Coordinates of C-alpha atoms and ligand atoms in Angstrom, one line a residue:
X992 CA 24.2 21.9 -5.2
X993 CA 23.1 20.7 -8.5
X994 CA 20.3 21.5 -10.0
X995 CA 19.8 18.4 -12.3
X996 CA 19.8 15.9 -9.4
X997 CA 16.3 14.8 -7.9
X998 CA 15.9 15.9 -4.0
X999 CA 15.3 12.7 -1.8
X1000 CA 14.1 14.9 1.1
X1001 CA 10.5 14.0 2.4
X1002 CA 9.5 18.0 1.2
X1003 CA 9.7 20.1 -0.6
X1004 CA 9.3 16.8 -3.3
X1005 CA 10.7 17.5 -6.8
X1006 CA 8.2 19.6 -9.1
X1007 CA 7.3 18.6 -12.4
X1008 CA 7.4 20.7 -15.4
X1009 CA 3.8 21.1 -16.2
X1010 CA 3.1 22.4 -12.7
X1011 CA 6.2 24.4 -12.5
X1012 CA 4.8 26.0 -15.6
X1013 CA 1.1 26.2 -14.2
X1014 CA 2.3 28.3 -11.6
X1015 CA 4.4 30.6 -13.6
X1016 CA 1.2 32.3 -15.2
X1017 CA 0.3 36.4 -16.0
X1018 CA -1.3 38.8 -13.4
X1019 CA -5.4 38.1 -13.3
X1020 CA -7.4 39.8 -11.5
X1021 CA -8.2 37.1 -8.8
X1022 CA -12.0 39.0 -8.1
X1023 CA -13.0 38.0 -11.9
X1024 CA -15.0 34.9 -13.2
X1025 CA -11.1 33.9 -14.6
X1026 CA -9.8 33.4 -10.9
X1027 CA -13.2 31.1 -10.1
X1028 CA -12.3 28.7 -12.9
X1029 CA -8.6 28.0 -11.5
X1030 CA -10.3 27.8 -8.0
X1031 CA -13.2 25.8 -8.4
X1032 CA -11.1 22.6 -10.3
X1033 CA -8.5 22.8 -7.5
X1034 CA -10.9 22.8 -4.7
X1035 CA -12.7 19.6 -6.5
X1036 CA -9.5 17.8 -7.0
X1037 CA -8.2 18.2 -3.1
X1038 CA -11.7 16.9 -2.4
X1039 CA -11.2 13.8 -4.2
X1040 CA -7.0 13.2 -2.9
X1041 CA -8.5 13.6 0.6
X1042 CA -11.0 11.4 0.2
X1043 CA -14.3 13.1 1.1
X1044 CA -17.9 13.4 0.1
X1045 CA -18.7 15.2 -3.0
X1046 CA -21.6 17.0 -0.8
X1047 CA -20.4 17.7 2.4
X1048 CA -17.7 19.5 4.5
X1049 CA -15.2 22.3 3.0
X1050 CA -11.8 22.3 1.4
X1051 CA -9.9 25.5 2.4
X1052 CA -6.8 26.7 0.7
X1053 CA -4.7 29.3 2.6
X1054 CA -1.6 30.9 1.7
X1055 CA 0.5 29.5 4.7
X1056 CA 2.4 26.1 5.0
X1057 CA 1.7 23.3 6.3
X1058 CA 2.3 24.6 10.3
X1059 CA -0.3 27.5 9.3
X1060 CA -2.7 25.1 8.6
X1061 CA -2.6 23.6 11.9
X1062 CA -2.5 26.8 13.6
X1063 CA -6.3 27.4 11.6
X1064 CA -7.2 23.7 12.7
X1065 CA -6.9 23.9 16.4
X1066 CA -8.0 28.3 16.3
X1067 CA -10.6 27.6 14.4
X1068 CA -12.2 24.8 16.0
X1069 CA -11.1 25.0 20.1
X1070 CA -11.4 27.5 22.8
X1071 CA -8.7 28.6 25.9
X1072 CA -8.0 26.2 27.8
X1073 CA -10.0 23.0 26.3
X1074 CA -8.2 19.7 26.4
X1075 CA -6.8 18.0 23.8
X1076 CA -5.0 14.4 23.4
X1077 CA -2.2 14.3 21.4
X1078 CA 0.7 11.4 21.1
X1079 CA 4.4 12.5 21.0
X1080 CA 6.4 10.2 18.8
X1081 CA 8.4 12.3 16.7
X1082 CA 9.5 16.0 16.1
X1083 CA 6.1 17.1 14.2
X1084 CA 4.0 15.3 16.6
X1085 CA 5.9 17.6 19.1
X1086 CA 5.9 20.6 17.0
X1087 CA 1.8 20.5 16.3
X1088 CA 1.9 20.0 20.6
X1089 CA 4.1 23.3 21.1
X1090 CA 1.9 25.1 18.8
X1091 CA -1.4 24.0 21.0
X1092 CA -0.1 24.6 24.1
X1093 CA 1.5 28.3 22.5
X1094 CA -2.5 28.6 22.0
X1095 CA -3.1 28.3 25.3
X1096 CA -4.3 24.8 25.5
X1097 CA -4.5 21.8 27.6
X1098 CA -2.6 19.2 25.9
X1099 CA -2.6 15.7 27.1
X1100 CA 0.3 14.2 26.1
X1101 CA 0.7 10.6 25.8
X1102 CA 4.7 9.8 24.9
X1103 CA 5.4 6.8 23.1
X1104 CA 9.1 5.6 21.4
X1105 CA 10.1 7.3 18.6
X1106 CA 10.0 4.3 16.3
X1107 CA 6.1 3.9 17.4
X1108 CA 3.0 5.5 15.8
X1109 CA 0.2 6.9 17.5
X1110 CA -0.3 4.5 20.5
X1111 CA -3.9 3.6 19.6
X1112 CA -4.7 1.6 23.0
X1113 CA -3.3 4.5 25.1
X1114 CA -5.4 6.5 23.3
X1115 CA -8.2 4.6 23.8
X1116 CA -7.8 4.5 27.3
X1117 CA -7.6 7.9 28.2
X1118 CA -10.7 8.1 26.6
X1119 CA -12.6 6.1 28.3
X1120 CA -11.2 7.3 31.4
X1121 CA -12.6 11.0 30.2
X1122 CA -16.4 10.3 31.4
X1123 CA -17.1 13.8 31.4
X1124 CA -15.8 14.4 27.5
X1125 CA -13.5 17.4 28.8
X1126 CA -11.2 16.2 25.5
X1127 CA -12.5 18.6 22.7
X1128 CA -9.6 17.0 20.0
X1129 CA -7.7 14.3 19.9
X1130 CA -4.7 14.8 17.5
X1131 CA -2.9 13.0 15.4
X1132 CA 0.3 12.5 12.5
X1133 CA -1.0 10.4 10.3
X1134 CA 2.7 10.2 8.7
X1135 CA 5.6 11.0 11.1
X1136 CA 8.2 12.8 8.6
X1137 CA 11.1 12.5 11.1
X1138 CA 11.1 8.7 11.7
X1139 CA 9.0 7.5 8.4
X1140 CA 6.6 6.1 10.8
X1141 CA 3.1 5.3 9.8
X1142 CA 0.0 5.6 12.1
X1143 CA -3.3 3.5 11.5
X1144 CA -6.3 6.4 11.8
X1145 CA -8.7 4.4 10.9
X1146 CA -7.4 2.2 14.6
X1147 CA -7.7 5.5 16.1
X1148 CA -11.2 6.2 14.9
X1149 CA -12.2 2.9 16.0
X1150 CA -11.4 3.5 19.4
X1151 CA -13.0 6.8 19.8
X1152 CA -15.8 4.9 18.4
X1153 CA -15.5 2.3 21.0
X1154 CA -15.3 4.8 24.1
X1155 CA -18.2 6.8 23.1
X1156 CA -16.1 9.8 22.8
X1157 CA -17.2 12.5 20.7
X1158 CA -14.0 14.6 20.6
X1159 CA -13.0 16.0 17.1
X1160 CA -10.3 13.9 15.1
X1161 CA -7.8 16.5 14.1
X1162 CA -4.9 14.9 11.3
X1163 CA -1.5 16.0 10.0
X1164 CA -1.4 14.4 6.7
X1165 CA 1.4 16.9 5.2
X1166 CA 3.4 14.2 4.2
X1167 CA 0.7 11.6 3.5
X1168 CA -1.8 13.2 1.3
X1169 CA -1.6 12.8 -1.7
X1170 CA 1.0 9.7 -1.8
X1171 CA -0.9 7.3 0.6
X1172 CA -4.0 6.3 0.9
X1173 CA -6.0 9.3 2.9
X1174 CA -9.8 8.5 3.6
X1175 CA -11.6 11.4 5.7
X1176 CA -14.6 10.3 5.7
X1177 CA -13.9 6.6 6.2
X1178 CA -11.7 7.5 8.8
X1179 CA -14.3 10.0 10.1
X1180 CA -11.5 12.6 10.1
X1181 CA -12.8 16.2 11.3
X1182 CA -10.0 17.9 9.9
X1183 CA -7.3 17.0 7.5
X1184 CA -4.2 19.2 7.3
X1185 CA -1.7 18.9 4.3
X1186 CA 0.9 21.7 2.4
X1187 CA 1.6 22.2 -0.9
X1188 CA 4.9 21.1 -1.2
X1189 CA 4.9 17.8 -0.5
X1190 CA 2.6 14.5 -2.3
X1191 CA 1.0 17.8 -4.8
X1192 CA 4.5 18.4 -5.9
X1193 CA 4.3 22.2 -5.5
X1194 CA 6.4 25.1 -4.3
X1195 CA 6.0 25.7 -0.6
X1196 CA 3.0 28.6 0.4
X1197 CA -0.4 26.7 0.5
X1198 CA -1.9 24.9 3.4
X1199 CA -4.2 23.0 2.5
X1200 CA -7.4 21.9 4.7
X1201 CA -10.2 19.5 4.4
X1202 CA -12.7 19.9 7.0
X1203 CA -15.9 17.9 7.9
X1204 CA -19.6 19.4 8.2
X1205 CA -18.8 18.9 12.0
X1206 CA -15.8 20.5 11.9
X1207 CA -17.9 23.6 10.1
X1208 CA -20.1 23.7 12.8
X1209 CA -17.4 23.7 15.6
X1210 CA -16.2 26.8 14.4
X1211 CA -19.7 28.7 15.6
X1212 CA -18.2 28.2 19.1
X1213 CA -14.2 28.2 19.0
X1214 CA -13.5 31.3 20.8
X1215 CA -9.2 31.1 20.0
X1216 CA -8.2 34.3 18.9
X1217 CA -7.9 34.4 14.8
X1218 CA -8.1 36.5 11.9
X1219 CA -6.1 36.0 9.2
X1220 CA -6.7 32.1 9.4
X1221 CA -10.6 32.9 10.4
X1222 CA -11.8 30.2 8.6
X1223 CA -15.5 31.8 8.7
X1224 CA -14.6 34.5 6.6
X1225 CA -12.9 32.4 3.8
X1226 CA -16.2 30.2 3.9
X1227 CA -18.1 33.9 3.2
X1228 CA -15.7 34.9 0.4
X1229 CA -16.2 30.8 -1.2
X1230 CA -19.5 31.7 -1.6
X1231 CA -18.7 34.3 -4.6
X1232 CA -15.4 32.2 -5.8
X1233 CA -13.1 34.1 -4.2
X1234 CA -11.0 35.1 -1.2
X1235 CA -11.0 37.6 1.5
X1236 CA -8.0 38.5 0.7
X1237 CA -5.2 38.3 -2.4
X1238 CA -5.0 34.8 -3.2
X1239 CA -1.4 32.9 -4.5
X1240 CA -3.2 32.5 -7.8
X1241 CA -0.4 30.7 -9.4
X1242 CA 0.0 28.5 -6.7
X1243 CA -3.8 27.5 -7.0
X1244 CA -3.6 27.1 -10.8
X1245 CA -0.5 24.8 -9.7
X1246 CA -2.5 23.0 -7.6
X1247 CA -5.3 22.7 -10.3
X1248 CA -2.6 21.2 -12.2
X1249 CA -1.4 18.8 -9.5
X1250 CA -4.6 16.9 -8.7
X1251 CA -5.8 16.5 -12.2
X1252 CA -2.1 14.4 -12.3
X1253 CA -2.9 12.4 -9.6
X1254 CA -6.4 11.9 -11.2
X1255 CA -4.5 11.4 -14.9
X1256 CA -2.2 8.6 -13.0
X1257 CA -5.1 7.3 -10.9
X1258 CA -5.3 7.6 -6.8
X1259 CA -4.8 3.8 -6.6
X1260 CA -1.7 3.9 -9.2
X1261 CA -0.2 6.8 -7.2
X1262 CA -0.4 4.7 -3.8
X1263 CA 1.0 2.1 -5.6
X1264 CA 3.9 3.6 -7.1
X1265 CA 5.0 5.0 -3.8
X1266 CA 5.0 2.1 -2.3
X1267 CA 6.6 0.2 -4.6
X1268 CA 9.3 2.6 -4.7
X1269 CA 9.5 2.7 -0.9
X1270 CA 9.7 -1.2 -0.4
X1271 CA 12.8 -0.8 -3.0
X1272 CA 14.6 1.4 -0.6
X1273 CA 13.6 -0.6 2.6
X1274 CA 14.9 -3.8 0.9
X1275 CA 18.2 -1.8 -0.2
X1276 CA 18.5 -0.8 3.7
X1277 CA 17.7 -4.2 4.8
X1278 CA 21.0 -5.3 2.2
X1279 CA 23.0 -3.1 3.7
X1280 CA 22.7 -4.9 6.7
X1281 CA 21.4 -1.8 8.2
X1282 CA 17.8 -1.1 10.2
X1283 CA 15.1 1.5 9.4
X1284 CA 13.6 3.5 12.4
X1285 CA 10.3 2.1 12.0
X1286 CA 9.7 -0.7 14.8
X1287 CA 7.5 -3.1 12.5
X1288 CA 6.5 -3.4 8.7
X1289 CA 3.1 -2.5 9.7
X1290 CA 4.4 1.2 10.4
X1291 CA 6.5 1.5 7.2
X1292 CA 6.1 4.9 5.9
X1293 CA 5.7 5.0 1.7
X1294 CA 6.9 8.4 1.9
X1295 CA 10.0 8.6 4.1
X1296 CA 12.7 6.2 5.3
X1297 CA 14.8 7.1 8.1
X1298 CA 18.0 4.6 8.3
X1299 CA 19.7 3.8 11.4
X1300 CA 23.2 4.8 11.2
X1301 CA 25.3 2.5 12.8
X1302 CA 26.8 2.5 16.2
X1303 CA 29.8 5.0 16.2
X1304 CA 28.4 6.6 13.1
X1305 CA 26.2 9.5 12.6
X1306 CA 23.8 9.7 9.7
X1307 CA 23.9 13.7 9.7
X1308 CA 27.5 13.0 7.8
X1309 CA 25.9 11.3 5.4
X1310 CA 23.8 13.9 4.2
X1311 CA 26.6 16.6 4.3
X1312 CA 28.7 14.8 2.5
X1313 CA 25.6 13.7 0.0
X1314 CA 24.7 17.9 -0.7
X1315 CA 28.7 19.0 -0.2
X1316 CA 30.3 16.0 -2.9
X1317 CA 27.2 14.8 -5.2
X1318 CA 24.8 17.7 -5.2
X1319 CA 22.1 15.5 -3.6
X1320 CA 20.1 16.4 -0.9
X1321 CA 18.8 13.6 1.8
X1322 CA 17.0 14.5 5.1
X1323 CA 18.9 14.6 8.5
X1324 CA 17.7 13.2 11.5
X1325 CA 15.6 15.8 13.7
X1326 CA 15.2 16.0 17.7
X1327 CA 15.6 12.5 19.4
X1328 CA 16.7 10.7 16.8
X1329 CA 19.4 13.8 15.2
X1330 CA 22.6 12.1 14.2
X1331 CA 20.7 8.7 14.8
X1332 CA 19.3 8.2 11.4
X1333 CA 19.8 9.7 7.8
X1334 CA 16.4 10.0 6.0
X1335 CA 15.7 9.4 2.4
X1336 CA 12.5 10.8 1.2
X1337 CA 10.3 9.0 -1.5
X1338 CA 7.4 10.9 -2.4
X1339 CA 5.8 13.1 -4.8
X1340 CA 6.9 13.3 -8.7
X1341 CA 9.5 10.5 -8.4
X1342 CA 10.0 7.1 -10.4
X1343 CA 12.3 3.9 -9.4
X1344 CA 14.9 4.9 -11.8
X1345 CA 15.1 8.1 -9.7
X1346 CA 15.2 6.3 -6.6
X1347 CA 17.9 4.1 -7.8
X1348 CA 20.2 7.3 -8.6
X1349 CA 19.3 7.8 -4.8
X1350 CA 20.6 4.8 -3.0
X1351 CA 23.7 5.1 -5.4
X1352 CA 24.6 8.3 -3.6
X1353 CA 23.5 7.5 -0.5
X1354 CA 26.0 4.1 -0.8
X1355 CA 29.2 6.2 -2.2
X1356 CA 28.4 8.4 1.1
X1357 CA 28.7 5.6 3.1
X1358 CA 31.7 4.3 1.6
X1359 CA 33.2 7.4 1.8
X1360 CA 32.5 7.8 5.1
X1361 CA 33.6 4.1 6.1
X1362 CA 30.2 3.0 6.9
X1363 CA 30.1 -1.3 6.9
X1364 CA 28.1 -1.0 3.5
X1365 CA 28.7 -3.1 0.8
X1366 CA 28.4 -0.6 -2.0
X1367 CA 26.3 -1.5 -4.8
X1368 CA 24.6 -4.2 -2.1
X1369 CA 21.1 -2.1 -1.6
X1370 CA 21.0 -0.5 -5.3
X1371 CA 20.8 -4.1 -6.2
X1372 CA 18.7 -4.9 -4.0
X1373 CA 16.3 -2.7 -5.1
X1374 CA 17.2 -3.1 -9.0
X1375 CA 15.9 -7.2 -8.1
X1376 CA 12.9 -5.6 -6.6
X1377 CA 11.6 -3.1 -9.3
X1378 CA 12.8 -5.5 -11.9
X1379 CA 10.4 -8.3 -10.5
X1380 CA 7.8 -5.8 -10.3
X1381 CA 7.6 -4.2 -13.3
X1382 CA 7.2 -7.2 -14.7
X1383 CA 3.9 -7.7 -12.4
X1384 CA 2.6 -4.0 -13.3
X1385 CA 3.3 -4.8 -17.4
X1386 CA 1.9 -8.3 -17.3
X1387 CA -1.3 -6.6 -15.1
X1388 CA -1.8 -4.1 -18.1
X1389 CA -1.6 -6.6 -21.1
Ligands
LIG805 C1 6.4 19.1 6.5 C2 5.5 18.7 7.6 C3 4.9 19.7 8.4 C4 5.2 21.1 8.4 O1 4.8 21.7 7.2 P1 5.4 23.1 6.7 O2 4.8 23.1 5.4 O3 6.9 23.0 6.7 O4 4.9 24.1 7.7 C5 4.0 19.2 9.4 N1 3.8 17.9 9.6 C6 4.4 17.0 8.9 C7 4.1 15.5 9.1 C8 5.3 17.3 7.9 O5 5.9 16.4 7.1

């Protein structure tokens, strides 16, 4: 494995050197007035990435990933054996519904394909059909990482809205936030989950949670067992600047570091740049001649593509062969889809010249491996693509 080589897996994203640095800072005592001024910044940054009000709600920073912070959404905010309605259309999807029923809950599941996001009418149809609100969450992946599918929360809101159902909206944005657009209050999302590692370009180690005043208040009566993640004594500790407990301080002073980048570069210019270097690597796949896992454009992830290897060959090999021969590391297929797809991730501190290294590889891999690729066919692709673009973006800024 090389070290010089980007990673094109959809996290841990490839780190900068100004927040590599930020982390790598001396021991401070992380109960002094030197601790709150790392905090405080970071806290206001996540605030403005996730898209909340200024006033209201509570960012929380925990040293966990982004699974952790899931565990503290549902513990935090449910009791034994409430309901909750979660879609399974992928392998975190899954994983966040094996942790809830772990917890002792009552998941309604509602399965949909694996190239589908959350399946908004279902949703809003066993809803409705709940008259007697036992549904205390409804749950959802905002942005599947195993098929680089999309789902529309702001559709999912709507139909809550529309069946009168005040269950709290519970979202995995791990590997959203950040690198799409993310909009809790717009979306009237009670809790936003995200990790460190992914669009804020950091080592693994923080989860990172947005929560709404509602949220807050559901905590009074959650009765899941917690302690560590108890998110009531972290609120206590906030108060005075600080943590109940040793905080990752150089993780936090990386993360300070990360959103005022995001700020520097603008939220809308970050959205924009990943999906212009995503539509780059869907139009290489298209040259290929090959198919991305995501059933329509409306569900194209600008984070993560997962390409459909073609019958009688199995994307997994691709990726072997990309870390084993060229030192580059590409995401393999996970649960259903396992040897069905290769997935090139596209998010964090990444530009199209770096992406283009990417579909280089991933095109001498699949000549290597015999794949029907035309090598060089999606790297020019994309070159037409960001070459045509740029030339958008630097007309725009004269
Ligand atoms: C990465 C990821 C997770 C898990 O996060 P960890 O930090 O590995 O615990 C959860 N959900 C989604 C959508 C992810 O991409």
């Amino acid at each position: 494995m090389s070290f010089q080589n980007p990673v094109f897996i959809p996290g841990p994203t490839n780190m900068p050197e100004v927040i590599r640095k930020a982390c790598d800072m001396p021991t401070i005592d992380h109960r002094s007035p030197a601790f709150a001024r790392i905090f405080r910044p970071a806290v206001a940054g996540v605030r403005e990435v996730l898209g909340m009000d200024p006033a209201a709600g509570e960012v929380l920073i925990l040293p966990a990933t982004g699974t952790g912070g899931w565990e503290a959404a549902i513990t935090n905010t449910l009791s034994p054996g409430d309901r909750v309605l979660a879609a399974r259309h992928g392998m975190f999807s899954q994983r966040w519904i094996d942790l809830c029923r772990a917890h002792g809950l009552d998941v309604q599941v509602i399965e949909a394909p694996w190239a589908e996001g959350c399946p908004i009418h279902a949703m809003g149809e066993a809803l409705a059909a709940d008259t007697e609100h036992r549904i205390r969450a409804v749950l959802a992946t905002h942005n599947e990482t195993a098929t680089g599918v999309r789902s529309d929360i702001a559709g999912l809101r709507t139909a809550m809205d529309a069946a009168g159902h005040p269950a709290l909206l519970l979202v995995d944005g791990v590997s959203s936030i950040g690198s799409m657009p993310f909009e809790m209050v717009h979306w009237g999302v009670d809790i936003a989950v995200a990790g460190s590692q992914k669009g804020f370009m950091l080592p693994a180690g923080l989860a990172i949670l947005g929560l709404s005043p509602r949220a807050v208040r559901a905590m009074e009566g959650a009765n899941l067992r917690r302690a560590y993640f108890d998110l009531r004594d972290m609120l206590k500790s906030y108060g005075t600047g600080g943590y109940p407990y040793t905080p990752p301080v150089g993780l936090i002073n990386g993360l300070a570091t990360s959103v005022d980048m995001l700020r520097d570069e603008g939220l809308a210019n970050v959205y924009a740049r990943h999906h212009r270097i995503a539509e780059g690597v869907r139009r290489a796949v298209a040259a290929w001649g090959l198919q991305v896992c995501a059933a329509r454009p409306a569900l194209h992830s600008d984070t993560v593509t997962a390409v459909v290897a073609p019958e009688g060959f199995n994307g997994t090999d691709v990726v072997t062969l990309a870390a084993s021969k060229y030192g580059v590391p590409f995401g393999v297929g996970l649960g259903e889809v396992a040897g069905k797809v290769f997935r090139i991730g596209h998010l964090g501190s990444l530009t199209d010249v770096m992406m283009l290294s990417g579909l280089a590889t991933a095109e001498m891999c699949m000549a290597d491996l015999g794949w029907p690729v035309a090598p060089g066919s999606g790297v020019a692709a994309a070159q037409e693509y960001y070459r045509t673009t740029a030339l958008e973006e630097t007309r725009a800024a004269a």
